[in-house]
PDB file of C-alpha atoms and ligand atoms in Angstrom:
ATOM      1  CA  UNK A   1       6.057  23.994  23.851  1.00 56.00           C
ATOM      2  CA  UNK A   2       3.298  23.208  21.862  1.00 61.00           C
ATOM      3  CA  UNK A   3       3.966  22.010  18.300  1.00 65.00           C
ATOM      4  CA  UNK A   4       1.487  21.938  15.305  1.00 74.00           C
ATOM      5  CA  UNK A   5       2.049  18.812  13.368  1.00 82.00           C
ATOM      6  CA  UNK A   6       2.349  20.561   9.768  1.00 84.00           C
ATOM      7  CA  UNK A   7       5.376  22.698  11.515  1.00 86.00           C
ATOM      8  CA  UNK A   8       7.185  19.600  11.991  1.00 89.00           C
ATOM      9  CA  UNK A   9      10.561  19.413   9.647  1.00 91.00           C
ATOM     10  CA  UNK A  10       9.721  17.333   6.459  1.00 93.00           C
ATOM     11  CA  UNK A  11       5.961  16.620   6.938  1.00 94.00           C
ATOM     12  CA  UNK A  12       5.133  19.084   3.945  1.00 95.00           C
ATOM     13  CA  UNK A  13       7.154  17.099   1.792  1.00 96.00           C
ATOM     14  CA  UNK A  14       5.437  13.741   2.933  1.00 97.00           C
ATOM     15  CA  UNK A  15       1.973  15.047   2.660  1.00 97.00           C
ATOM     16  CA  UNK A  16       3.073  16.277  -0.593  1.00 97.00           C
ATOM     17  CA  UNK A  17       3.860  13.008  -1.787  1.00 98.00           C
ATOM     18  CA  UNK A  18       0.829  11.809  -0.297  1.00 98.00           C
ATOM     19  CA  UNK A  19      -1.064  13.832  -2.369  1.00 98.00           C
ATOM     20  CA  UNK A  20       0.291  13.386  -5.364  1.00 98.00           C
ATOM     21  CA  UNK A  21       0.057   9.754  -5.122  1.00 98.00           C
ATOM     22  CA  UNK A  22      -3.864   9.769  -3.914  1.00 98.00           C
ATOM     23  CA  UNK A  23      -4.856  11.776  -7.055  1.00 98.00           C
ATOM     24  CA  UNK A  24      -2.820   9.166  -9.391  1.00 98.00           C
ATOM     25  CA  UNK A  25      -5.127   6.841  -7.694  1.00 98.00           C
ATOM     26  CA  UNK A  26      -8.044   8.740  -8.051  1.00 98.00           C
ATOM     27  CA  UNK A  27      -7.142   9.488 -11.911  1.00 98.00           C
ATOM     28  CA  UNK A  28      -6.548   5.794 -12.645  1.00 98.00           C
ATOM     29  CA  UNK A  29      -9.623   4.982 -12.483  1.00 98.00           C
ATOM     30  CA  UNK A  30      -8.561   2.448  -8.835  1.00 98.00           C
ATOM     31  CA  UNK A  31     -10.297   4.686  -6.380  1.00 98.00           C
ATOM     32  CA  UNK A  32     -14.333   4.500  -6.643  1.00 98.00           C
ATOM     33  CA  UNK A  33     -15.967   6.421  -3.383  1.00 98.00           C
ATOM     34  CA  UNK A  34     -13.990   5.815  -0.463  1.00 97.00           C
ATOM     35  CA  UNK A  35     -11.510   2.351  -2.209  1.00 98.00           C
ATOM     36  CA  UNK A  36      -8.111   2.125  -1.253  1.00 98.00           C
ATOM     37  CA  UNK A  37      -6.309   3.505   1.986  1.00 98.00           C
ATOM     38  CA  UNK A  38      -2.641   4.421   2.486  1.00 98.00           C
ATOM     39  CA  UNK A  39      -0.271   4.703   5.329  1.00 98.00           C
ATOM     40  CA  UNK A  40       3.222   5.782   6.358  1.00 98.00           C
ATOM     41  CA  UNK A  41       5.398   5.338   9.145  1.00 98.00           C
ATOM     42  CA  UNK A  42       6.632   8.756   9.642  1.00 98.00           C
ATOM     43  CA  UNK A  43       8.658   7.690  13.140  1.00 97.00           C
ATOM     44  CA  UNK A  44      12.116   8.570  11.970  1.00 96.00           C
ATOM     45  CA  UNK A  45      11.105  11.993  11.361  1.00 94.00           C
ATOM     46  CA  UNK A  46       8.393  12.898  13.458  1.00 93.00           C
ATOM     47  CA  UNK A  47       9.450  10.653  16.699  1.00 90.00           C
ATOM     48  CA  UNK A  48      11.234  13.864  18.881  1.00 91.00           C
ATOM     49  CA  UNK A  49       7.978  16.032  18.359  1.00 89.00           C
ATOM     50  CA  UNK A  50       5.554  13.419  19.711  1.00 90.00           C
ATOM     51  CA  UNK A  51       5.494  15.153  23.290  1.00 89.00           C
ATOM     52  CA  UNK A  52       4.813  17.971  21.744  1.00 87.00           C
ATOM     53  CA  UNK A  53       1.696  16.931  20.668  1.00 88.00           C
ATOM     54  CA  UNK A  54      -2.516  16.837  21.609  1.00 88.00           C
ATOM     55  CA  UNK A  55      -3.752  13.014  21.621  1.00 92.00           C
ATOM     56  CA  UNK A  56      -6.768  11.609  22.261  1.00 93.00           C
ATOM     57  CA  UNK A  57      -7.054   8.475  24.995  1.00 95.00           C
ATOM     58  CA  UNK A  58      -5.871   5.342  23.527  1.00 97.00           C
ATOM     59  CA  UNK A  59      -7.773   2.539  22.164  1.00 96.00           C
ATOM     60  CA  UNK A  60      -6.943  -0.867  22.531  1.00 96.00           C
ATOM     61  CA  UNK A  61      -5.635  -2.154  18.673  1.00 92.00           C
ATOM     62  CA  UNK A  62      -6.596  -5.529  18.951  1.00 85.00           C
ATOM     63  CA  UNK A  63      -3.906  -8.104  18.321  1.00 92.00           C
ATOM     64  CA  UNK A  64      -0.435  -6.273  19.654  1.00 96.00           C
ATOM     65  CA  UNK A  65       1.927  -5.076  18.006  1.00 98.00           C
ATOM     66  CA  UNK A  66       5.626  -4.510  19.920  1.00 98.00           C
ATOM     67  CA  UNK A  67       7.751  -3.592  17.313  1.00 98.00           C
ATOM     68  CA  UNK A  68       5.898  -0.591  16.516  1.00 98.00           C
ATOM     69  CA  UNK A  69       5.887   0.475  20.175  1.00 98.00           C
ATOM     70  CA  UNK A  70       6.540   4.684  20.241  1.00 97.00           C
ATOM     71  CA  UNK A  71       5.720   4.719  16.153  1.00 98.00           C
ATOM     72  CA  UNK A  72       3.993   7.486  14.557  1.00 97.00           C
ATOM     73  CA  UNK A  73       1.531   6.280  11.522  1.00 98.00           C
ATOM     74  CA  UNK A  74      -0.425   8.573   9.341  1.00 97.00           C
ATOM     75  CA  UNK A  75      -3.134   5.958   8.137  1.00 98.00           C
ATOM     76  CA  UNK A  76      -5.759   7.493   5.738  1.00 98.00           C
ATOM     77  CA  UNK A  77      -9.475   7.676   7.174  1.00 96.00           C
ATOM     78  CA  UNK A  78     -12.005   5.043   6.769  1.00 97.00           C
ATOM     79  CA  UNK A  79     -14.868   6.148   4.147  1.00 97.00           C
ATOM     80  CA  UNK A  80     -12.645   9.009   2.557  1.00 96.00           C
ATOM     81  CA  UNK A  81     -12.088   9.514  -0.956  1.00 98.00           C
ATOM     82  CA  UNK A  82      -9.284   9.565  -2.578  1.00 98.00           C
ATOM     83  CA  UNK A  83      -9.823  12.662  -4.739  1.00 98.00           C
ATOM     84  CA  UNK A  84     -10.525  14.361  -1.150  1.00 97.00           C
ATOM     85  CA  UNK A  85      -7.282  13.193   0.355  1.00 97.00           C
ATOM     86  CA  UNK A  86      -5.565  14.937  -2.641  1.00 98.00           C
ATOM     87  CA  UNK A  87      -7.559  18.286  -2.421  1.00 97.00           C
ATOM     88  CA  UNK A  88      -7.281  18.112   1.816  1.00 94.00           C
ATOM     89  CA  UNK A  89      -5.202  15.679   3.098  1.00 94.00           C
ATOM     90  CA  UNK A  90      -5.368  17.044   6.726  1.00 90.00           C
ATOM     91  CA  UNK A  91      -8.918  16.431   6.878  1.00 90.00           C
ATOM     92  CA  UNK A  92      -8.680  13.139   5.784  1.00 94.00           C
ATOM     93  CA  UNK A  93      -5.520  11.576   7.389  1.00 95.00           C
ATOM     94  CA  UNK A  94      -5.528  10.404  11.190  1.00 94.00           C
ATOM     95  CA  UNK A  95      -1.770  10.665  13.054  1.00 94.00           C
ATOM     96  CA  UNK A  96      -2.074   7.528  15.113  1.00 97.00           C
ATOM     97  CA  UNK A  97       0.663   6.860  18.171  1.00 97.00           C
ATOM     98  CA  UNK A  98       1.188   3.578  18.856  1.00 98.00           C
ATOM     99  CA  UNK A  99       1.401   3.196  22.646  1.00 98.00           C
ATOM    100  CA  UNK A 100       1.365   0.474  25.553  1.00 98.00           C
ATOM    101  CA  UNK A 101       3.613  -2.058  24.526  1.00 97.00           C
ATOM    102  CA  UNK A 102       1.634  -1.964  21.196  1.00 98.00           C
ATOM    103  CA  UNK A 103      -1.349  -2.834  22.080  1.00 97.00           C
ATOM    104  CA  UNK A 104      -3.080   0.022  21.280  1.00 98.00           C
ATOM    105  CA  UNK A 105      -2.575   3.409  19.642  1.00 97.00           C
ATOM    106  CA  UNK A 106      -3.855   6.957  20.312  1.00 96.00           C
ATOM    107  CA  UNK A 107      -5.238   9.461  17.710  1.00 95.00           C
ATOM    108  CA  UNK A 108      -4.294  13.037  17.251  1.00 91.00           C
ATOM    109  CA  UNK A 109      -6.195  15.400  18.200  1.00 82.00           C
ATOM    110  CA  UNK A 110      -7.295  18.013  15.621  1.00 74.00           C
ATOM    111  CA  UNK A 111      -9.643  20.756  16.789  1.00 58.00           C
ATOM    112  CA  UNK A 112      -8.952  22.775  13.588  1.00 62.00           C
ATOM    113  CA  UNK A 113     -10.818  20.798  11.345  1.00 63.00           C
ATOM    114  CA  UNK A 114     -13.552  19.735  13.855  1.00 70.00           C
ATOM    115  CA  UNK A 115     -14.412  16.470  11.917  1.00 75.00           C
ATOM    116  CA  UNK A 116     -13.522  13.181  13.761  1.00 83.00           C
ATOM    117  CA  UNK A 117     -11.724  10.962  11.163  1.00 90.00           C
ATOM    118  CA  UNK A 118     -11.608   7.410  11.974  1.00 94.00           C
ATOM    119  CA  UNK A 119      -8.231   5.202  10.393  1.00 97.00           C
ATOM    120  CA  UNK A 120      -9.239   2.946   7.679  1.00 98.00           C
ATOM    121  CA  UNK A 121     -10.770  -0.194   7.845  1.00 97.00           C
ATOM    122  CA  UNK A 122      -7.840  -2.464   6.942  1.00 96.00           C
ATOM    123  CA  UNK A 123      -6.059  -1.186   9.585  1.00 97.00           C
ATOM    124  CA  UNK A 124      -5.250  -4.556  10.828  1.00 94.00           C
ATOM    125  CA  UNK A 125      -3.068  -5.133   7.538  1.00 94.00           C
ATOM    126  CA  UNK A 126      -1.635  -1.990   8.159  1.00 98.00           C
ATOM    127  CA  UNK A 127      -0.265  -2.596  11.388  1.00 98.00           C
ATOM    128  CA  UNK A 128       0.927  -5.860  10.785  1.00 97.00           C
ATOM    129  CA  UNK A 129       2.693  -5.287   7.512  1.00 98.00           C
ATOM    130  CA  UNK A 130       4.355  -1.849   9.399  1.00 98.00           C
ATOM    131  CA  UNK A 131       5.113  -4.886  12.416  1.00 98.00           C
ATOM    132  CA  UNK A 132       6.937  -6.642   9.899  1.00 97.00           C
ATOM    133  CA  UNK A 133       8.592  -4.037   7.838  1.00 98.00           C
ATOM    134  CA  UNK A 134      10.152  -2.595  11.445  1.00 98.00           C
ATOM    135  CA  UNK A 135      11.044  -6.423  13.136  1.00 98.00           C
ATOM    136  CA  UNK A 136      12.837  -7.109  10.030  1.00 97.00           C
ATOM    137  CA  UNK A 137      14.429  -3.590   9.442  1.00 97.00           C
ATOM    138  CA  UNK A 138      13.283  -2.812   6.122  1.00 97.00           C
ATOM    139  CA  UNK A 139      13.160   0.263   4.508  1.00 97.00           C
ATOM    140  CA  UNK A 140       9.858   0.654   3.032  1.00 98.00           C
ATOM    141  CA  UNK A 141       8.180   2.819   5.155  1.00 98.00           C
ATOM    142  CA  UNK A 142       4.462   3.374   2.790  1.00 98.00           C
ATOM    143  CA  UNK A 143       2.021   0.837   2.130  1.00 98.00           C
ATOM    144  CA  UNK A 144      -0.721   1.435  -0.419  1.00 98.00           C
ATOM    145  CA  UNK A 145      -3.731  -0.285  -1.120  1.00 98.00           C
ATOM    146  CA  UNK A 146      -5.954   0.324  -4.202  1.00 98.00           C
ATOM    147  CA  UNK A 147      -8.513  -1.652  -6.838  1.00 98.00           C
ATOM    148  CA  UNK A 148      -7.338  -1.457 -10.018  1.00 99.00           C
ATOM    149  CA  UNK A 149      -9.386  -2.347 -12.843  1.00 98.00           C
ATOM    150  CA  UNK A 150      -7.144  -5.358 -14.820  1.00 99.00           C
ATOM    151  CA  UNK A 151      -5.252  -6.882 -11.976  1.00 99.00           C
ATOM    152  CA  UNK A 152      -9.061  -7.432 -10.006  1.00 99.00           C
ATOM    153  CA  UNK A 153     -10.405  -8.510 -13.641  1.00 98.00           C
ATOM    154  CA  UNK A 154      -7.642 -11.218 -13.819  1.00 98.00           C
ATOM    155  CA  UNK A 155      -8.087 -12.692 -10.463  1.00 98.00           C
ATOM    156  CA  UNK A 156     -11.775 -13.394 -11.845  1.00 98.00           C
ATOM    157  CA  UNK A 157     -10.154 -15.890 -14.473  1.00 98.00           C
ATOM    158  CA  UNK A 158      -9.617 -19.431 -11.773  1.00 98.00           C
ATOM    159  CA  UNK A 159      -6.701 -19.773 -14.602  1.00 98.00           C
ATOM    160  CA  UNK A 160      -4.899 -16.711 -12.862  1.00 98.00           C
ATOM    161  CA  UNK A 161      -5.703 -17.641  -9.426  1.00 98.00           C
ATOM    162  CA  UNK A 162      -2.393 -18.742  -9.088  1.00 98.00           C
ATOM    163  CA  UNK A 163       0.667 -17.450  -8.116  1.00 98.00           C
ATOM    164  CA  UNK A 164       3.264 -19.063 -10.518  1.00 98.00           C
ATOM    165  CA  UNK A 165       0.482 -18.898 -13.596  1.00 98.00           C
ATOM    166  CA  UNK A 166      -0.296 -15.514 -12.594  1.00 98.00           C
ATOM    167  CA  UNK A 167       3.301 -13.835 -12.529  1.00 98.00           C
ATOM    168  CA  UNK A 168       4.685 -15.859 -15.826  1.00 98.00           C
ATOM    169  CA  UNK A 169       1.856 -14.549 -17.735  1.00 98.00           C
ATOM    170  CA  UNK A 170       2.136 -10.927 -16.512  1.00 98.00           C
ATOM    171  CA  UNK A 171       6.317 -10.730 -16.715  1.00 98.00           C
ATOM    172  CA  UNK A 172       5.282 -12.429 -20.344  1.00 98.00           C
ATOM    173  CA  UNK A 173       3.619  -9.069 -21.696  1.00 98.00           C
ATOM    174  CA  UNK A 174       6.559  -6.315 -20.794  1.00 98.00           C
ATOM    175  CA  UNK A 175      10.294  -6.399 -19.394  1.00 98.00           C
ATOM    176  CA  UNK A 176       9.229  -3.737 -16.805  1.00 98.00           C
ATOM    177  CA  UNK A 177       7.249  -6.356 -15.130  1.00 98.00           C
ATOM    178  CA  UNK A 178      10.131  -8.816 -15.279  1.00 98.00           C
ATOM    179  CA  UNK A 179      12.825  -6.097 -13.944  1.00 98.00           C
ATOM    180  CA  UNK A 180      10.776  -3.992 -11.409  1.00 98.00           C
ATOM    181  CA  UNK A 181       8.361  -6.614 -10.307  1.00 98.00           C
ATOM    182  CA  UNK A 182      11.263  -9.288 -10.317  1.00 97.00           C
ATOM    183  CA  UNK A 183      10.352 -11.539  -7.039  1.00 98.00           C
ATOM    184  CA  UNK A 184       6.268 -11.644  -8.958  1.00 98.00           C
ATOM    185  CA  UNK A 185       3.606 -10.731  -6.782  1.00 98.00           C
ATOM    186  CA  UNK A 186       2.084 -12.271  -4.332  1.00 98.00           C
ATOM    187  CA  UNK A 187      -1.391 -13.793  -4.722  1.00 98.00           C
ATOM    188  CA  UNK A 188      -3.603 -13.780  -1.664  1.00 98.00           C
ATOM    189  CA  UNK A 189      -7.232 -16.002  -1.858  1.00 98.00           C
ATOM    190  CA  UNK A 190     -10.617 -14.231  -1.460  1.00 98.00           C
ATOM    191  CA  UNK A 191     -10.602 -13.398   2.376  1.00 98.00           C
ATOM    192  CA  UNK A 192     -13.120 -10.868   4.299  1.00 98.00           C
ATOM    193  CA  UNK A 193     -11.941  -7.336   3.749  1.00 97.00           C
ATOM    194  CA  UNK A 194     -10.384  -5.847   6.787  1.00 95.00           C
ATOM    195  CA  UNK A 195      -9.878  -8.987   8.894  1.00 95.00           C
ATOM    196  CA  UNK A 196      -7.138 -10.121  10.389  1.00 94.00           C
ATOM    197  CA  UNK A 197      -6.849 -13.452   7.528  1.00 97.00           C
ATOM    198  CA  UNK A 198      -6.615 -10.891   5.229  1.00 97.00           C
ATOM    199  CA  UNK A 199      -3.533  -9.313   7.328  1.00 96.00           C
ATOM    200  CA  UNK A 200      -2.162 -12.673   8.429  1.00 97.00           C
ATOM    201  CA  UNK A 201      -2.099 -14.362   4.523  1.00 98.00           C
ATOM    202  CA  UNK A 202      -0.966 -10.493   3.430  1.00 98.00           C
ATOM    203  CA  UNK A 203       2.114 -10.608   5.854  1.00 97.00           C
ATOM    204  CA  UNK A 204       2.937 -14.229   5.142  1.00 97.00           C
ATOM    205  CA  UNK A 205       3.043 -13.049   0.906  1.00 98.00           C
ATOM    206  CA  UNK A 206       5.124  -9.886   1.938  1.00 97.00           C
ATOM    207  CA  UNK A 207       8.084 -11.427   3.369  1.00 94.00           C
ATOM    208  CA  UNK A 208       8.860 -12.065  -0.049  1.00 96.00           C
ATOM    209  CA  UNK A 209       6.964 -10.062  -2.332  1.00 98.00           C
ATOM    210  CA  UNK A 210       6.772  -6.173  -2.412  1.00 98.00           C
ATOM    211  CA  UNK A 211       2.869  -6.592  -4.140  1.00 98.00           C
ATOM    212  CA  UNK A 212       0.080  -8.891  -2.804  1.00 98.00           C
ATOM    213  CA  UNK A 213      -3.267  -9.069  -5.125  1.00 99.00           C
ATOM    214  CA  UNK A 214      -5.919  -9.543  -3.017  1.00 98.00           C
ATOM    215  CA  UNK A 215      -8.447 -12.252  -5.035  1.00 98.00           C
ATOM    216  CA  UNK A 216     -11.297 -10.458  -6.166  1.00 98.00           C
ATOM    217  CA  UNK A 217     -10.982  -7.181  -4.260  1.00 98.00           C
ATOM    218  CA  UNK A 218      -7.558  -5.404  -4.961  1.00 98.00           C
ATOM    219  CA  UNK A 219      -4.050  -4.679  -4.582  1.00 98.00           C
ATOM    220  CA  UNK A 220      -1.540  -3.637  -1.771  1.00 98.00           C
ATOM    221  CA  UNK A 221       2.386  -2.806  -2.562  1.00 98.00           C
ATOM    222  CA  UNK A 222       4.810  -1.507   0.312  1.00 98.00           C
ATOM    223  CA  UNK A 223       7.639   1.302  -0.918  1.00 98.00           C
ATOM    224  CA  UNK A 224      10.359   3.546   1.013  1.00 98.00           C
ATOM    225  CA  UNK A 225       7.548   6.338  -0.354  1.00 98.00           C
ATOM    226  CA  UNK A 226       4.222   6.676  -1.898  1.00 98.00           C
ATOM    227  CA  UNK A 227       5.921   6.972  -5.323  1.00 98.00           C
ATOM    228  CA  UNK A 228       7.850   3.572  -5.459  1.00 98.00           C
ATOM    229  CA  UNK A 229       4.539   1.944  -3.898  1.00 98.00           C
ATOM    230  CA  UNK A 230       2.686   3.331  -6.349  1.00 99.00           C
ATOM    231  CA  UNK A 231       4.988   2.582  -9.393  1.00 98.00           C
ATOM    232  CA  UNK A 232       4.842  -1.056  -8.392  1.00 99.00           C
ATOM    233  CA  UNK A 233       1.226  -1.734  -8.761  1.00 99.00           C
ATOM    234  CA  UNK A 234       0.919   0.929 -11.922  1.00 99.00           C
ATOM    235  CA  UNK A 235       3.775  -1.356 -13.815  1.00 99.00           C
ATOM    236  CA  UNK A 236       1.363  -5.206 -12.690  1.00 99.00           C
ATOM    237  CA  UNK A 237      -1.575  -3.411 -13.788  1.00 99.00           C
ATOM    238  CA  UNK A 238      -0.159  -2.498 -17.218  1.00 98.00           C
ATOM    239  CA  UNK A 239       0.645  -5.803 -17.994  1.00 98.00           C
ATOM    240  CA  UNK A 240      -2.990  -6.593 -17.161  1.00 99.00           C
ATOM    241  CA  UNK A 241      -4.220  -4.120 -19.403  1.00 98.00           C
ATOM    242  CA  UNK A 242      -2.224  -4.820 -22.282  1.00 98.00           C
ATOM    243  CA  UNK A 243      -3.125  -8.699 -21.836  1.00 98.00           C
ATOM    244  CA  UNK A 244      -6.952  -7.535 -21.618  1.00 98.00           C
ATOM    245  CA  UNK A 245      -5.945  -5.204 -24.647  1.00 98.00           C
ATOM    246  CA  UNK A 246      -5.334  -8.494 -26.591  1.00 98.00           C
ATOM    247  CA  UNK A 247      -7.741 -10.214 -25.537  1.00 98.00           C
ATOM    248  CA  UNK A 248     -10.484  -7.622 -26.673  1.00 98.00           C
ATOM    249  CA  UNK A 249      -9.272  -7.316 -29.795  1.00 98.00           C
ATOM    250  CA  UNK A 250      -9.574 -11.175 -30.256  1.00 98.00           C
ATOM    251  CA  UNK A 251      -5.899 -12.260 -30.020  1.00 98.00           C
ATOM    252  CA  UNK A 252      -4.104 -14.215 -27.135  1.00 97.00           C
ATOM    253  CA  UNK A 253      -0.648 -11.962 -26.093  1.00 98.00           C
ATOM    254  CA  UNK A 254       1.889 -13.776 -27.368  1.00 98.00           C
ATOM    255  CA  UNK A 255       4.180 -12.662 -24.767  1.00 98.00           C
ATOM    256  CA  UNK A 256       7.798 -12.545 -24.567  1.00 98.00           C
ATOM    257  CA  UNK A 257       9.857 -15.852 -25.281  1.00 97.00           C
ATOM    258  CA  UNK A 258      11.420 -18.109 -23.042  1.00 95.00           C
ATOM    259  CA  UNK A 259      14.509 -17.080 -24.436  1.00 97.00           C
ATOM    260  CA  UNK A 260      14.207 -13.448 -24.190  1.00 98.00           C
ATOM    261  CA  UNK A 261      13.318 -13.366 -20.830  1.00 96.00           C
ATOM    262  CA  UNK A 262      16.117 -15.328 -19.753  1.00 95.00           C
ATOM    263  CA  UNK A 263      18.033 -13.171 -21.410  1.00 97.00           C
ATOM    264  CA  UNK A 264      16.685 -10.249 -19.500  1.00 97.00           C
ATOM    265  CA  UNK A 265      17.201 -12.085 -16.220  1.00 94.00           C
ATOM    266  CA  UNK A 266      20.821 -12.185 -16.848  1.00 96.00           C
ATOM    267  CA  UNK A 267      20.934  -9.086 -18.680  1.00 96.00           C
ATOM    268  CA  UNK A 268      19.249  -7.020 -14.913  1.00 96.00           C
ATOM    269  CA  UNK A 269      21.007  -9.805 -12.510  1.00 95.00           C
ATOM    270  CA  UNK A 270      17.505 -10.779 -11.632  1.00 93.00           C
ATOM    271  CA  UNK A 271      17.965 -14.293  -9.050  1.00 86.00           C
TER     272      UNK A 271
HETATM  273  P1  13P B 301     -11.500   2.221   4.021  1.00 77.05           P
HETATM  274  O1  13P B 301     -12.313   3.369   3.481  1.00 77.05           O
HETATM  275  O2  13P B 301     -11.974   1.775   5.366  1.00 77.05           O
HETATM  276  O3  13P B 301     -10.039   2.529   3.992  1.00 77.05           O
HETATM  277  O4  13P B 301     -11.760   0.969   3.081  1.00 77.05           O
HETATM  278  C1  13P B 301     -11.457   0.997   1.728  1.00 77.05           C
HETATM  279  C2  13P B 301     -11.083  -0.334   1.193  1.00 77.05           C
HETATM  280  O5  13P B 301     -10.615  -0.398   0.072  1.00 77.05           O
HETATM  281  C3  13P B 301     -11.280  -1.545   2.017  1.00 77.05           C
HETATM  282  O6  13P B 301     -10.608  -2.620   1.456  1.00 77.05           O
HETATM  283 ZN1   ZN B 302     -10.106  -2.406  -0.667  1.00 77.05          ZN
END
């Protein structure tokens, strides 16, 4: 029986999230031409249909992956837009099977649209990070990746180029940061966009951290959906803006005391 992937029980509702997420990103301001990519591992859900469905041959994924043998990914195209993932996100997402031990993966086919969508170009962080979150059974499922503004502009100050300087000053400027963001980010060195360093030092940040600024090129957050993904890098970023806010209009945040947040670590149970 042949099975059209948008039948499938609960896909709807996760390419509704995904679109509501990719035009926050696109509204935001973090999403110039084709920035940021996003991907979810919809195996739990999807896993029983995959017989059911057209693939293409599979191509070999580089480094391999076991854990995420028999997975189902949607990873969003290399080169696509944001804005154009919210307005058509089956045009724009690829369903990748991960296949042969995990060693490689095979795309869905999708004669509808006609247009050949390839995944994104950070797929190697992708991977990895889903590698991780499944070895270690955790229960995000979505990683996003984006460029906002005030958490790039920061890692452009060597002062902030540092993970323990970097957190303090951004749990300093709101308790949201302190409670939501409670383990800090993670700060990951300029490496080349989409190689495996970048997906090797992002792993190694993300066994600890839910966040990992990239230096001088963006952000990446893992969540059990789009949403909580999302809300973790919108609630960094606003501290960066309000710091920047400061800072324009000639004053240095003062930022919360010493005592205060204390205070608010034992208020929230934060370790
Ligand atoms: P892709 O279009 O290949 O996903 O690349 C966007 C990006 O932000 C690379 O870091
Ligand atoms: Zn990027």
């Amino acid at each position: 029986m042949k099975t059209y992937f948008n039948n499938i029980a609960g896909i709807p509702e996760i390419i509704e999230e995904i679109k509501k997420v990719t035009g926050f990103l696109w509204e935001k301001g973090w999403a110039e031409r084709n920035a940021g990519n996003l991907s979810y591992n919809i195996t739990d859900i999807a896993q029983e249909y995959i017989e059911f469905l057209d693939f293409e041959t599979p191509v070999k994924s580089g480094k391999p992956f076991p854990n995420l043998d028999n997975n189902l990914l949607l990873v969003t195209g290399t080169g696509t837009r944001m804005r154009d993932v919210f307005k058509n996100p089956y045009n724009n997402i690829c369903i990748l099977h991960i296949v042969e031990n995990g060693t490689a993966y095979r795309q869905f086919q999708k004669p509808e649209s006609g247009i050949k969508i390839l995944p994104t170009s950070e797929l190697s962080s992708h991977l990895a990070i889903h590698e991780m979150l499944v070895a270690n059974n955790r229960e995000e499922k979505v990683i996003i990746h984006t460029h906002p503004n005030n958490l790039i502009a920061l890692t452009h100050i060597r002062e902030f180029c540092d993970e323990d300087r970097i957190n303090n000053m951004l749990w300093s400027i709101q308790p949201e940061t302190r409670v939501f963001i409670h383990e800090g980010i993670g700060f990951v060195h300029y490496l080349q966009t989409g190689s495996d360093d970048l997906a090797d030092a992002t792993i190694g940040k993300l066994k600890k951290h839910r966040v990992a600024l990239w230096e001088k090129h963006g952000c990446l957050a893992i969540g059990k959906n789009p949403a909580e993904a999302f809300d973790l890098i919108d609630i960094a970023e606003k501290s960066a803006d309000i710091f920047f806010i400061c800072k324009s209009a000639g004053y240095k945040a003062e930022g919360i005391s010493k005592k205060n947040l204390d205070e608010l670590q034992q208020a929230f149970n934060i370790e």
